[in-house]
Coordinates of C-alpha atoms and ligand atoms in Angstrom, one line a residue:
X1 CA 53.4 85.8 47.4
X2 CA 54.2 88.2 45.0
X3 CA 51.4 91.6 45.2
X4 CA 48.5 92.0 42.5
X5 CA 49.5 94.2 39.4
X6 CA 47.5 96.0 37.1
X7 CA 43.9 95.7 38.6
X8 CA 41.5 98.3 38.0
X9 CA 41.9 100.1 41.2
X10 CA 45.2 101.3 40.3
X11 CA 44.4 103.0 37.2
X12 CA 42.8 106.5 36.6
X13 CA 41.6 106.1 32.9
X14 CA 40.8 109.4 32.4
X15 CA 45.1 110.3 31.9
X16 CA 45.4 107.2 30.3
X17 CA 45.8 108.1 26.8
X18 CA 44.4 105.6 23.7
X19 CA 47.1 103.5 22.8
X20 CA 49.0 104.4 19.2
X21 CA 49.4 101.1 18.1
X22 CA 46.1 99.4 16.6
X23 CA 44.3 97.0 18.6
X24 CA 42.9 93.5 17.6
X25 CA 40.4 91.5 19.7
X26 CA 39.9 88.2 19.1
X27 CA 37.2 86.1 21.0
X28 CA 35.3 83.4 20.4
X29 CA 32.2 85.2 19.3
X30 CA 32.0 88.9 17.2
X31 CA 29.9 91.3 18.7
X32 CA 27.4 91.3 16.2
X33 CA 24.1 89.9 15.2
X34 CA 21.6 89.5 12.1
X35 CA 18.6 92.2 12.6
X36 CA 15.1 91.1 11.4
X37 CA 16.3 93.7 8.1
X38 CA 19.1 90.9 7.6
X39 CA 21.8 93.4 8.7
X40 CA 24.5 93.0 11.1
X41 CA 24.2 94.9 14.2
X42 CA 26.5 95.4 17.5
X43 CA 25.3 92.9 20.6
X44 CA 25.3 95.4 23.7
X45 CA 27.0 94.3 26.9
X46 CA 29.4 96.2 29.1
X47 CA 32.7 94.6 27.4
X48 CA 31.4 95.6 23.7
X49 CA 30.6 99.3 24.5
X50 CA 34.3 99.0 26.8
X51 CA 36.6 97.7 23.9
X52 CA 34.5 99.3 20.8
X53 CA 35.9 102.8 21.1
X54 CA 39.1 101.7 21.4
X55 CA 39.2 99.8 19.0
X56 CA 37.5 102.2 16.4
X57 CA 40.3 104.9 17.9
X58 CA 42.8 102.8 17.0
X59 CA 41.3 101.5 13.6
X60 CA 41.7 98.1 14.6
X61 CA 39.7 95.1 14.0
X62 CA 37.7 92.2 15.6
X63 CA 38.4 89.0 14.9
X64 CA 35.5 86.0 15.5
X65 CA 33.0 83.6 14.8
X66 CA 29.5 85.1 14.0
X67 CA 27.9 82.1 15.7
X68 CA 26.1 80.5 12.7
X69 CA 27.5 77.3 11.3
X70 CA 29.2 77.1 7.9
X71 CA 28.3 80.7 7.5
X72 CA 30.8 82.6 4.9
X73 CA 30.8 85.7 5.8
X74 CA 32.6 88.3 4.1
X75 CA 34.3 91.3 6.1
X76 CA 31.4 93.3 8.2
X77 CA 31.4 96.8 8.5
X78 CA 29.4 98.3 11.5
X79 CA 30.3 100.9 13.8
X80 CA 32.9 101.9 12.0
X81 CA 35.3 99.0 12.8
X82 CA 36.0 96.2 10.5
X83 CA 34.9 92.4 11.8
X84 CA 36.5 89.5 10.3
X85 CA 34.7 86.8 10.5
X86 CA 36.1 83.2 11.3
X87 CA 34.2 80.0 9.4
X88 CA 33.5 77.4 11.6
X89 CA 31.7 74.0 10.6
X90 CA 28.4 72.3 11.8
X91 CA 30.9 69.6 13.2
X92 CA 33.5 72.0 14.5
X93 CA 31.1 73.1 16.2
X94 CA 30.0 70.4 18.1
X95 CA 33.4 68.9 18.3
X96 CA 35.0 72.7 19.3
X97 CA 32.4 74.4 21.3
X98 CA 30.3 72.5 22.4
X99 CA 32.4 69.6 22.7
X100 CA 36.1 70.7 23.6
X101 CA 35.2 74.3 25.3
X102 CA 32.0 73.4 26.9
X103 CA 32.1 70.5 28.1
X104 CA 35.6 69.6 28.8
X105 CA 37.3 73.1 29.6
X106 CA 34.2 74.7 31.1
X107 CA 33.5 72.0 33.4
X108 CA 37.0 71.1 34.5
X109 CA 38.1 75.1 35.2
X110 CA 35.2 75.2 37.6
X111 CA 36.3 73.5 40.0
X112 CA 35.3 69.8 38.2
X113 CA 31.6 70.3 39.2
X114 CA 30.7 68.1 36.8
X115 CA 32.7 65.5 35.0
X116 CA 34.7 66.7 32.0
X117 CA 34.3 64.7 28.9
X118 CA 37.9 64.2 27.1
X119 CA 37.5 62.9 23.8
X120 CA 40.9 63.2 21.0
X121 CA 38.4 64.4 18.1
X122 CA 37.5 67.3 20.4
X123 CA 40.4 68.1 20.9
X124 CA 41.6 68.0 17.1
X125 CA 38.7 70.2 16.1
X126 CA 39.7 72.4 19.1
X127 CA 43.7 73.1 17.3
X128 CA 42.1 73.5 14.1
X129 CA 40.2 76.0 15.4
X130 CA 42.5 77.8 17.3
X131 CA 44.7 77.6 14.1
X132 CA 42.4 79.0 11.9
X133 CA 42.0 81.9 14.5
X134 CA 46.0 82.3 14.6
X135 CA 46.1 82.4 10.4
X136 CA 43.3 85.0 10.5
X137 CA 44.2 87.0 13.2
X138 CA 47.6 86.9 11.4
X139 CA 46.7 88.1 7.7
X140 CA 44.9 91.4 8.5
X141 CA 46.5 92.8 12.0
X142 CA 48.5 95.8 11.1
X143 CA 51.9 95.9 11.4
X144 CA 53.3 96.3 15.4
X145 CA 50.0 96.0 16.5
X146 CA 48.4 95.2 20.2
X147 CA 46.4 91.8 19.8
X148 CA 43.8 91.2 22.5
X149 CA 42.8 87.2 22.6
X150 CA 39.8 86.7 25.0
X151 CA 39.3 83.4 27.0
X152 CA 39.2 79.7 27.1
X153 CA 38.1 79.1 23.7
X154 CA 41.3 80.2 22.0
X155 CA 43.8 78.9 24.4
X156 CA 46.6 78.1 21.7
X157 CA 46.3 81.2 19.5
X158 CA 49.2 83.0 21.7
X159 CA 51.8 80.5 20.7
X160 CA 49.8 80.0 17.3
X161 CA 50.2 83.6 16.3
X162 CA 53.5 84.4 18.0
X163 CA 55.3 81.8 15.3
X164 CA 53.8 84.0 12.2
X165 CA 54.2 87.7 13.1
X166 CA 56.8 88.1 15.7
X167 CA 56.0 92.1 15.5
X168 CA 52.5 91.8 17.6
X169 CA 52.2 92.7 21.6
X170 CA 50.0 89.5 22.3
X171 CA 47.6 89.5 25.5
X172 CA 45.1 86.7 26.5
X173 CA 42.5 87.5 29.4
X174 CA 40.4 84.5 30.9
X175 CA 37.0 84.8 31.5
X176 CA 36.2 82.1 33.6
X177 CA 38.7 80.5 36.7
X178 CA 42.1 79.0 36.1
X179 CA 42.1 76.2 38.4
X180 CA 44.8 74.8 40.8
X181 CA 47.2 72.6 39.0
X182 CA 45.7 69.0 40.9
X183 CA 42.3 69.4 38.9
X184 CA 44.4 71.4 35.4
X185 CA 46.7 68.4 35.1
X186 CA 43.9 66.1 34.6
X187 CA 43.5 67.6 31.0
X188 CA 45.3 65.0 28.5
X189 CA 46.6 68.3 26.9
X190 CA 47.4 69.9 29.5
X191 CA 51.1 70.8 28.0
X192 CA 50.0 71.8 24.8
X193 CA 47.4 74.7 26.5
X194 CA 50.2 75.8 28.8
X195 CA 52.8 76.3 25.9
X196 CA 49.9 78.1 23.8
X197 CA 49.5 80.2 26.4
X198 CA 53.4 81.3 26.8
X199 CA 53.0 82.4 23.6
X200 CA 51.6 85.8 24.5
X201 CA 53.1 88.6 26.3
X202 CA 50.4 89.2 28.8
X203 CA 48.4 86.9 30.1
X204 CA 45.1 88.1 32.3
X205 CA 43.1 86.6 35.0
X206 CA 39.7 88.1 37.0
X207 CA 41.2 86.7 40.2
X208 CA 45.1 86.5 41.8
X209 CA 44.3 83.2 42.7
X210 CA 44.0 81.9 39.1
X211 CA 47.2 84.2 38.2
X212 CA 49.2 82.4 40.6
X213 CA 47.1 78.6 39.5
X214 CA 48.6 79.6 36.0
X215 CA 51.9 80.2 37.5
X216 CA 51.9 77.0 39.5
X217 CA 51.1 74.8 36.5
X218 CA 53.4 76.7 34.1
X219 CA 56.5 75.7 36.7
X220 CA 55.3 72.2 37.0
X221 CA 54.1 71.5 33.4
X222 CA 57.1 73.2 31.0
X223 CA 59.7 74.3 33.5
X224 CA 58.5 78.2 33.2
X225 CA 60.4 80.2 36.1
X226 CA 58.9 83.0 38.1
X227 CA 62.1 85.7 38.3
X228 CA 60.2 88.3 39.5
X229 CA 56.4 89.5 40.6
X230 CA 54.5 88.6 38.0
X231 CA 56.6 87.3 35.9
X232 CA 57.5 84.2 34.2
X233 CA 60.3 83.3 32.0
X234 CA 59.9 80.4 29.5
X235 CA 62.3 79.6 26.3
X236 CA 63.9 82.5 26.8
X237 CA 60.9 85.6 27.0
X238 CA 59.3 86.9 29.7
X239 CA 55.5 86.6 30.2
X240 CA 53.4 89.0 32.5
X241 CA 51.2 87.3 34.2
X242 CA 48.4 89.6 36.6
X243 CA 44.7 89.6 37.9
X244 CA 43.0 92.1 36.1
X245 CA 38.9 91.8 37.8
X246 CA 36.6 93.0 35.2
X247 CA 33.6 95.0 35.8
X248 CA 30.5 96.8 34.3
X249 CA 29.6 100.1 32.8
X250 CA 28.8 101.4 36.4
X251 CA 27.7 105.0 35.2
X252 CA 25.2 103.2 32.6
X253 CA 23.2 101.1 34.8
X254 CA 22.8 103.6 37.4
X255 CA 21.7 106.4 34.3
X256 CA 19.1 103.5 33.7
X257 CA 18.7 102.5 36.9
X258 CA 17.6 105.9 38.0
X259 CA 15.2 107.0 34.9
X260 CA 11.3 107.2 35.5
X261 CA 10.4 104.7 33.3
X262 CA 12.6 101.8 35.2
X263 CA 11.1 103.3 38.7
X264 CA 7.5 103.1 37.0
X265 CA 8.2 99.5 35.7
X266 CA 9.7 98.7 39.2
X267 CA 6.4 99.6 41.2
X268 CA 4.6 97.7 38.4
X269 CA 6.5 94.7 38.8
X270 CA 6.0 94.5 42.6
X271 CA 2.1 95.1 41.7
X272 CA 2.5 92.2 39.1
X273 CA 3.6 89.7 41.6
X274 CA 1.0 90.1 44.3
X275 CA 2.5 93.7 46.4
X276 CA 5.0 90.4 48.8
X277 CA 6.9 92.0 51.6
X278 CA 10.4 90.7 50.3
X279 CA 11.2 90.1 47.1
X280 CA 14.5 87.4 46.0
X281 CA 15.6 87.9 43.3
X282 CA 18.1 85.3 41.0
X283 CA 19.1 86.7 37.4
X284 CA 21.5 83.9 36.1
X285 CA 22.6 82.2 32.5
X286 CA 20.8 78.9 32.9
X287 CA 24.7 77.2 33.9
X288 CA 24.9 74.0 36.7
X289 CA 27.9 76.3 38.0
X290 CA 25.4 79.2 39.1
X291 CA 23.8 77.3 41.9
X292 CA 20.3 77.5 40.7
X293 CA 19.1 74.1 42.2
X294 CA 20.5 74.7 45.1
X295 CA 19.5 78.1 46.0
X296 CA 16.0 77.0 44.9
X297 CA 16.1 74.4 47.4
X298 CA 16.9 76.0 49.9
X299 CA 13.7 78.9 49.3
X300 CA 12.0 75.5 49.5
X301 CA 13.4 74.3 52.6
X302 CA 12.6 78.0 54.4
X303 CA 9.2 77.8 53.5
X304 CA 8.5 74.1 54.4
X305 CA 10.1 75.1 57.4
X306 CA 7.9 78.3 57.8
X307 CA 11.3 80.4 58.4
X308 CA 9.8 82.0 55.3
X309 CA 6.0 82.9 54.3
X310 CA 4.8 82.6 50.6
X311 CA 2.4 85.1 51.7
X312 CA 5.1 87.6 52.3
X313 CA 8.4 86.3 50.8
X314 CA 8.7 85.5 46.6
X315 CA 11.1 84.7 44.4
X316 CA 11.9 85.3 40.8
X317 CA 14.1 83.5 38.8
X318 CA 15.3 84.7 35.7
X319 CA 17.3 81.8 33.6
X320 CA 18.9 83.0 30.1
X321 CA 18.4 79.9 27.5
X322 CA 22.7 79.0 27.3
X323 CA 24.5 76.4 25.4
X324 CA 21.3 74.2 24.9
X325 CA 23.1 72.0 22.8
X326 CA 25.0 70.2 25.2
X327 CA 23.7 67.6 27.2
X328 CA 24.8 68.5 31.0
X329 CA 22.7 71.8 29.8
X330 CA 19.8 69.7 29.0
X331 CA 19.9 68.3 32.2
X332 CA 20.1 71.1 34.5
X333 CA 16.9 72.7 32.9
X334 CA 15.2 69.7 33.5
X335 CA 16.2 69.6 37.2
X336 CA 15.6 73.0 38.1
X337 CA 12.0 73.2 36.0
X338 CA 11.3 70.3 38.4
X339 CA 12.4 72.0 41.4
X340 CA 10.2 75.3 40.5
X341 CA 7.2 72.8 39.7
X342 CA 7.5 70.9 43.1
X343 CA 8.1 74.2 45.4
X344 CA 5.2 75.8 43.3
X345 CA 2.9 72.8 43.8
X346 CA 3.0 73.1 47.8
X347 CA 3.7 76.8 48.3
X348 CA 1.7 78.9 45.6
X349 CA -2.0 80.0 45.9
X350 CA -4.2 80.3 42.8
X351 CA -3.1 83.4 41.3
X352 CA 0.0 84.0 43.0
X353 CA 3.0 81.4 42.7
X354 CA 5.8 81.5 44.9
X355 CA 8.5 81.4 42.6
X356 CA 8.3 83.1 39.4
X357 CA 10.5 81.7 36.9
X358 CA 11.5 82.8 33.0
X359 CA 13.9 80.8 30.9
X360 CA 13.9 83.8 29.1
X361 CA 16.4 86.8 27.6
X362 CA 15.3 89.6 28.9
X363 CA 16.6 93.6 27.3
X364 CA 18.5 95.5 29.8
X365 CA 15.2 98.1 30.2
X366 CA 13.2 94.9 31.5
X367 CA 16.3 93.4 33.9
X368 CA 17.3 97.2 35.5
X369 CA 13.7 97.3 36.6
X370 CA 13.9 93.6 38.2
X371 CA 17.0 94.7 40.0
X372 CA 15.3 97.6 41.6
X373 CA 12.5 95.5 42.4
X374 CA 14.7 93.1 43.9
X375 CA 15.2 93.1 48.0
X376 CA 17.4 90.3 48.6
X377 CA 19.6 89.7 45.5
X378 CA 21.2 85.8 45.4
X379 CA 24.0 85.4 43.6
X380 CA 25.1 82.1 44.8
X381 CA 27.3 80.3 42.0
X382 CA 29.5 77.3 43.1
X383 CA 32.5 78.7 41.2
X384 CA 32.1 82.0 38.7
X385 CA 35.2 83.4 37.4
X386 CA 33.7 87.2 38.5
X387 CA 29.7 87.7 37.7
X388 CA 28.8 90.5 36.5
X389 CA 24.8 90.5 38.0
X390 CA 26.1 91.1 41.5
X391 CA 28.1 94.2 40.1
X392 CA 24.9 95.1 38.0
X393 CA 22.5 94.7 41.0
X394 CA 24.6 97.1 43.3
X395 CA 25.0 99.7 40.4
X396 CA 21.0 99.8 39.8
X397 CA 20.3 100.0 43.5
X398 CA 20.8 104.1 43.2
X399 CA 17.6 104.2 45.9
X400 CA 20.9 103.0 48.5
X401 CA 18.7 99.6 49.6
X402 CA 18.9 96.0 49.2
X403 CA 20.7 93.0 50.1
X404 CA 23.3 90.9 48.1
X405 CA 23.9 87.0 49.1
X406 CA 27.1 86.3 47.4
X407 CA 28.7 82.8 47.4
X408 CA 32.4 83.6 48.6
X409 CA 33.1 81.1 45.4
X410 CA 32.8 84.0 43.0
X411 CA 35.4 86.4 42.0
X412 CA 33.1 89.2 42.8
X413 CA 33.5 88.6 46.6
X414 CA 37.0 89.7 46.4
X415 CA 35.5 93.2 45.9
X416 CA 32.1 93.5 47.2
X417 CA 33.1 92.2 50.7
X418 CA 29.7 94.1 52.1
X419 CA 27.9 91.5 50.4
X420 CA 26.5 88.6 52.9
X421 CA 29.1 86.2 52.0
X422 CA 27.9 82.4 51.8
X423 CA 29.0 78.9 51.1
X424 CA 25.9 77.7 48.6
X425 CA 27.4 73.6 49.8
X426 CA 27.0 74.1 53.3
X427 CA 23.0 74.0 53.2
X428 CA 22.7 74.8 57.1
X429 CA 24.2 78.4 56.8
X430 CA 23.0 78.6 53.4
X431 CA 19.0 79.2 55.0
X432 CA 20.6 81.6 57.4
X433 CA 22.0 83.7 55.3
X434 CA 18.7 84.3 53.5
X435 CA 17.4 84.6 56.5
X436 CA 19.7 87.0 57.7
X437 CA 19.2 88.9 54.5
X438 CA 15.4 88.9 54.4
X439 CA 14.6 90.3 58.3
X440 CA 18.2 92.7 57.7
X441 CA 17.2 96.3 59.5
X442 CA 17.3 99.4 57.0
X443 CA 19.6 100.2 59.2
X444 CA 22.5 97.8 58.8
X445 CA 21.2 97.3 54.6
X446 CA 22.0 101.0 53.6
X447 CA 25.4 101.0 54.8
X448 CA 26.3 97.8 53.7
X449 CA 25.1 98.8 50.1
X450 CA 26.9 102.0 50.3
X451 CA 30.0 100.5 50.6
X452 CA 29.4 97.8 47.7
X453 CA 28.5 101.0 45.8
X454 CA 31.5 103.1 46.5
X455 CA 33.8 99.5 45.7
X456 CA 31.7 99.3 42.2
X457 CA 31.9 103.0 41.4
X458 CA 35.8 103.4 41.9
X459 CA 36.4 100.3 39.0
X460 CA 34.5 100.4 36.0
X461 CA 34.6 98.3 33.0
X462 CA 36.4 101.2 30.7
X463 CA 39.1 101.0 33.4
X464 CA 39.4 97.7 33.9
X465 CA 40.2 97.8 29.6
X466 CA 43.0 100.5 29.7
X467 CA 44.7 98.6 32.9
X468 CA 45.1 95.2 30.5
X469 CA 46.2 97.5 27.9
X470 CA 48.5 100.0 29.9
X471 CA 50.6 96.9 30.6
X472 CA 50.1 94.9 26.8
X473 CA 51.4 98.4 25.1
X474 CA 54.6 98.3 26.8
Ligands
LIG501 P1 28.8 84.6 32.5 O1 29.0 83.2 33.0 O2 27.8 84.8 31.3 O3 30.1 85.3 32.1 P2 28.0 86.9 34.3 O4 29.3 87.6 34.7 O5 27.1 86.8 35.5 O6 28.2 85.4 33.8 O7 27.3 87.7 33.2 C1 26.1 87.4 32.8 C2 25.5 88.6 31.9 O8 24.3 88.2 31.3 C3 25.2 89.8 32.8 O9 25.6 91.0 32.1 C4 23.6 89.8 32.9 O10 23.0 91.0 32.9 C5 23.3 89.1 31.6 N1 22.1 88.3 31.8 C6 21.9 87.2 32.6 N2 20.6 86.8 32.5 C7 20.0 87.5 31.6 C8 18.7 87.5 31.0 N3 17.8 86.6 31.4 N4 18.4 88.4 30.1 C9 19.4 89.3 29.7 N5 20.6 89.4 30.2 C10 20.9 88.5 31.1 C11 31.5 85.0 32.0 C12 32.1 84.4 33.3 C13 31.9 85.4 34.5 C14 32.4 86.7 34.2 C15 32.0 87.2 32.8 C16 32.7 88.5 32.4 O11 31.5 83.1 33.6 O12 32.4 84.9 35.7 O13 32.0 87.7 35.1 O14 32.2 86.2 31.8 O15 34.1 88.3 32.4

């Protein structure tokens, strides 16, 4: 099997000069939203404050939808980059996001959790879509420039764009898992996505396993030959394709992480929820791939069992509201409401519930302090394509302590292998491992965090960008 190129840990950014050609992202959503003054403002997150500069260096442009139906935009101006924005219809987006992305792709690249719905309008709305992306992307990138295309959403654009400016370096980085070609080539389309996909010079996956997934089906599906380590040859070009793990702005959280505000907020939150010996902790988009029934359940199980004490042992849940349109979404709220409700009804004391759970958003100065407060840390997803909140919770944890479950079905456990590793299906060792976790000595937790520390600090997100460029701006 041919070795991983181009992750992070191969890189030192610091001598890795900005690229002279301009750089174009393209992804699903722009990085901005409406204030209450009716301007537009820049989101924050880790991959915005990673691609911003170079982007503004460059004088690029972003390229995306602003998230509001049938809104016409014009160009937006903030943080001196230009954002073009791409319409996208009340049905389009039924039919495209929620529809095609979210409940056919989304389900069926992890790991067919829950059935994918495959539906020929979806799929329509999906290319025009894509298309519209392609035309856009087309008319304003500069001439010879590097075009970055983010994640499942805009599957086709590489092709799409390829066939108008043949002058463009063309990369596409997946967010989420590429899955193995026996669950991909259930997709009616499956051809159509691979060929879109060819179209772009690089192509960019969190994990080597979905590098070489991609690789499989490209051989299989269209005849695409592997002639060397990472890469494939199809009609005639040659496509890189390389696992390129993303991360988080390491040096940020743990500049947070260690202010006294956070550390005051931190001993106020253990106050808040009743001074408990052990605090679990889940921070997770409300998403049926996270696990969050199951890990709930099996809190439940440990105190039913009296393994754990609700007089000593809490849990908070943090859910983020995601996707609330879609049906399967709907659902899973519903179930794990009812879970909370039902553990709560037996376990909890007046005043003092076991589990504590917000389907809330929370801002990063509220979550950082949750973090610290956080003992045992589950992250326990039944396929994530990396997840960031295990990263995020090892980078807060400056005071060296705490435990990470992490389900060995995340990309994450590639690189945090001091994490206690678990299989959230197999319910037996599931119980064991929080356990485990909960009674761990100082004296095994400190080392073990050390070393998730030292894996997080040596690959942050800024690095993980210049890798995916270092080999796009060739
Ligand atoms: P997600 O599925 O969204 O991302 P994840 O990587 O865990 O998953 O990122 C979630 C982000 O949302 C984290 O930065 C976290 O801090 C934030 N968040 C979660 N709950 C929150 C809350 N209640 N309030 C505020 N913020 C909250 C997709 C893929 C992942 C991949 C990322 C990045 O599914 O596998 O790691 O993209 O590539």
């Amino acid at each position: 099997m041919p070795g991983a190129v181009g992750t992070v840990n191969d890189i030192d950014a610091q001598s890795t000069p900005t690229p002279k050609r301009p750089l174009v992202i393209a992804a699903n959503r722009l990085p901005v939203a409406l204030n209450d003054d009716g301007e537009w403002e820049t989101s924050p997150g880790g991959l915005v404050r990673a691609l911003l500069p170079i982007v503004q260096e460059s004088e690029g442009a972003w390229v995306g939808w602003t998230g509001q139906a049938d809104s016409a935009a014009d160009i937006i101006h903030t943080d001196g980059i230009e954002m073009h924005p791409v319409p996208i219809s009340a049905d389009e987006m039924e039919r495209y996001y929620e529809g095609f992305a979210n409940d056919t792709l989304w389900p069926l690249y992890h790991d067919a959790i829950k059935e994918s719905n495959f539906d020929g309008d979806d799929w329509n709305a999906y290319v025009a879509v894509n298309e519209r992306f392609a035309v856009r992307i087309a008319n304003i990138a500069p001439a010879n420039a590097l075009v970055w295309i983010h994640d499942y959403h805009l599957q086709l654009v590489p092709a799409m764009l390829r066939a108008q400016r043949s002058d463009v370096r063309i990369g596409w980085f997946n967010h989420i898992p590429f899955p193995p070609l026996e669950l991909f080539q259930r997709l009616p389309w499956r051809t159509e996505i691979i060929k879109g996909l060819l179209g772009a010079d690089v192509l960019g996956f969190q994990r080597e396993r979905g590098a070489r997934n991609f690789i499989a089906a490209a051989h299989q599906l269209v005849d695409a030959t592997e002639v060397d380590d990472n890469l494939v040859n199809f009609d005639g070009r040659n496509v890189h394709v390389g696992n390129f793990p993303i991360s988080i702005d390491v040096d940020e959280f743990e500049l947070l992480a260690s202010g006294r505000a956070i550390r005051q907020r931190t001993a106020q939150i253990r106050t808040r929820l009743g001074d408990p010996e052990v605090i679990l902790l889940g921070v997770d988009r409300l998403d049926y791939t996270k696990g969050i029934g199951a890990r709930l359940r099996a809190f439940g199980r440990l105190l039913d069992s009296g393994r754990l004490d609700p007089e000593r042992h809490v849990m908070v849940q943090i859910a983020t509201p995601t996707r609330q349109g879609v049906e399967l979404y709907q659902e899973e709220r519903r179930e794990i409401e009812q879970i909370v409700g039902e553990i709560n009804g037996v376990h909890a004391r007046l005043g003092f519930p076991v589990i504590h759970y917000l389907h809330q958003m929370l801002p990063l100065g509220e979550l950082i302090p949750l973090y610290r407060a956080g003992d045992v840390m589950l992250v326990t997803p039944f396929r994530d394509g990396m997840n960031l909140v295990a990263k995020e919770y090892v980078a807060a944890h400056v005071d060296g302590d705490g435990v990470l479950v992490l389900s060995e079905f995340t990309g994450a456990a590639d690189e945090l292998e001091d994490a206690l590793l678990v299989n959230p299906h197999d319910e037996h060792t599931f119980d064991d491992v929080i356990v485990r976790a909960v009674e761990m000595h100082r004296h095994e937790r400190r080392p073990r965090m050390e070393a998730m520390r030292k894996a997080i600090e040596s690959a942050n997100v800024s690095m993980w960008a210049r890798s995916f460029m270092d080999v796009l701006d060739t």
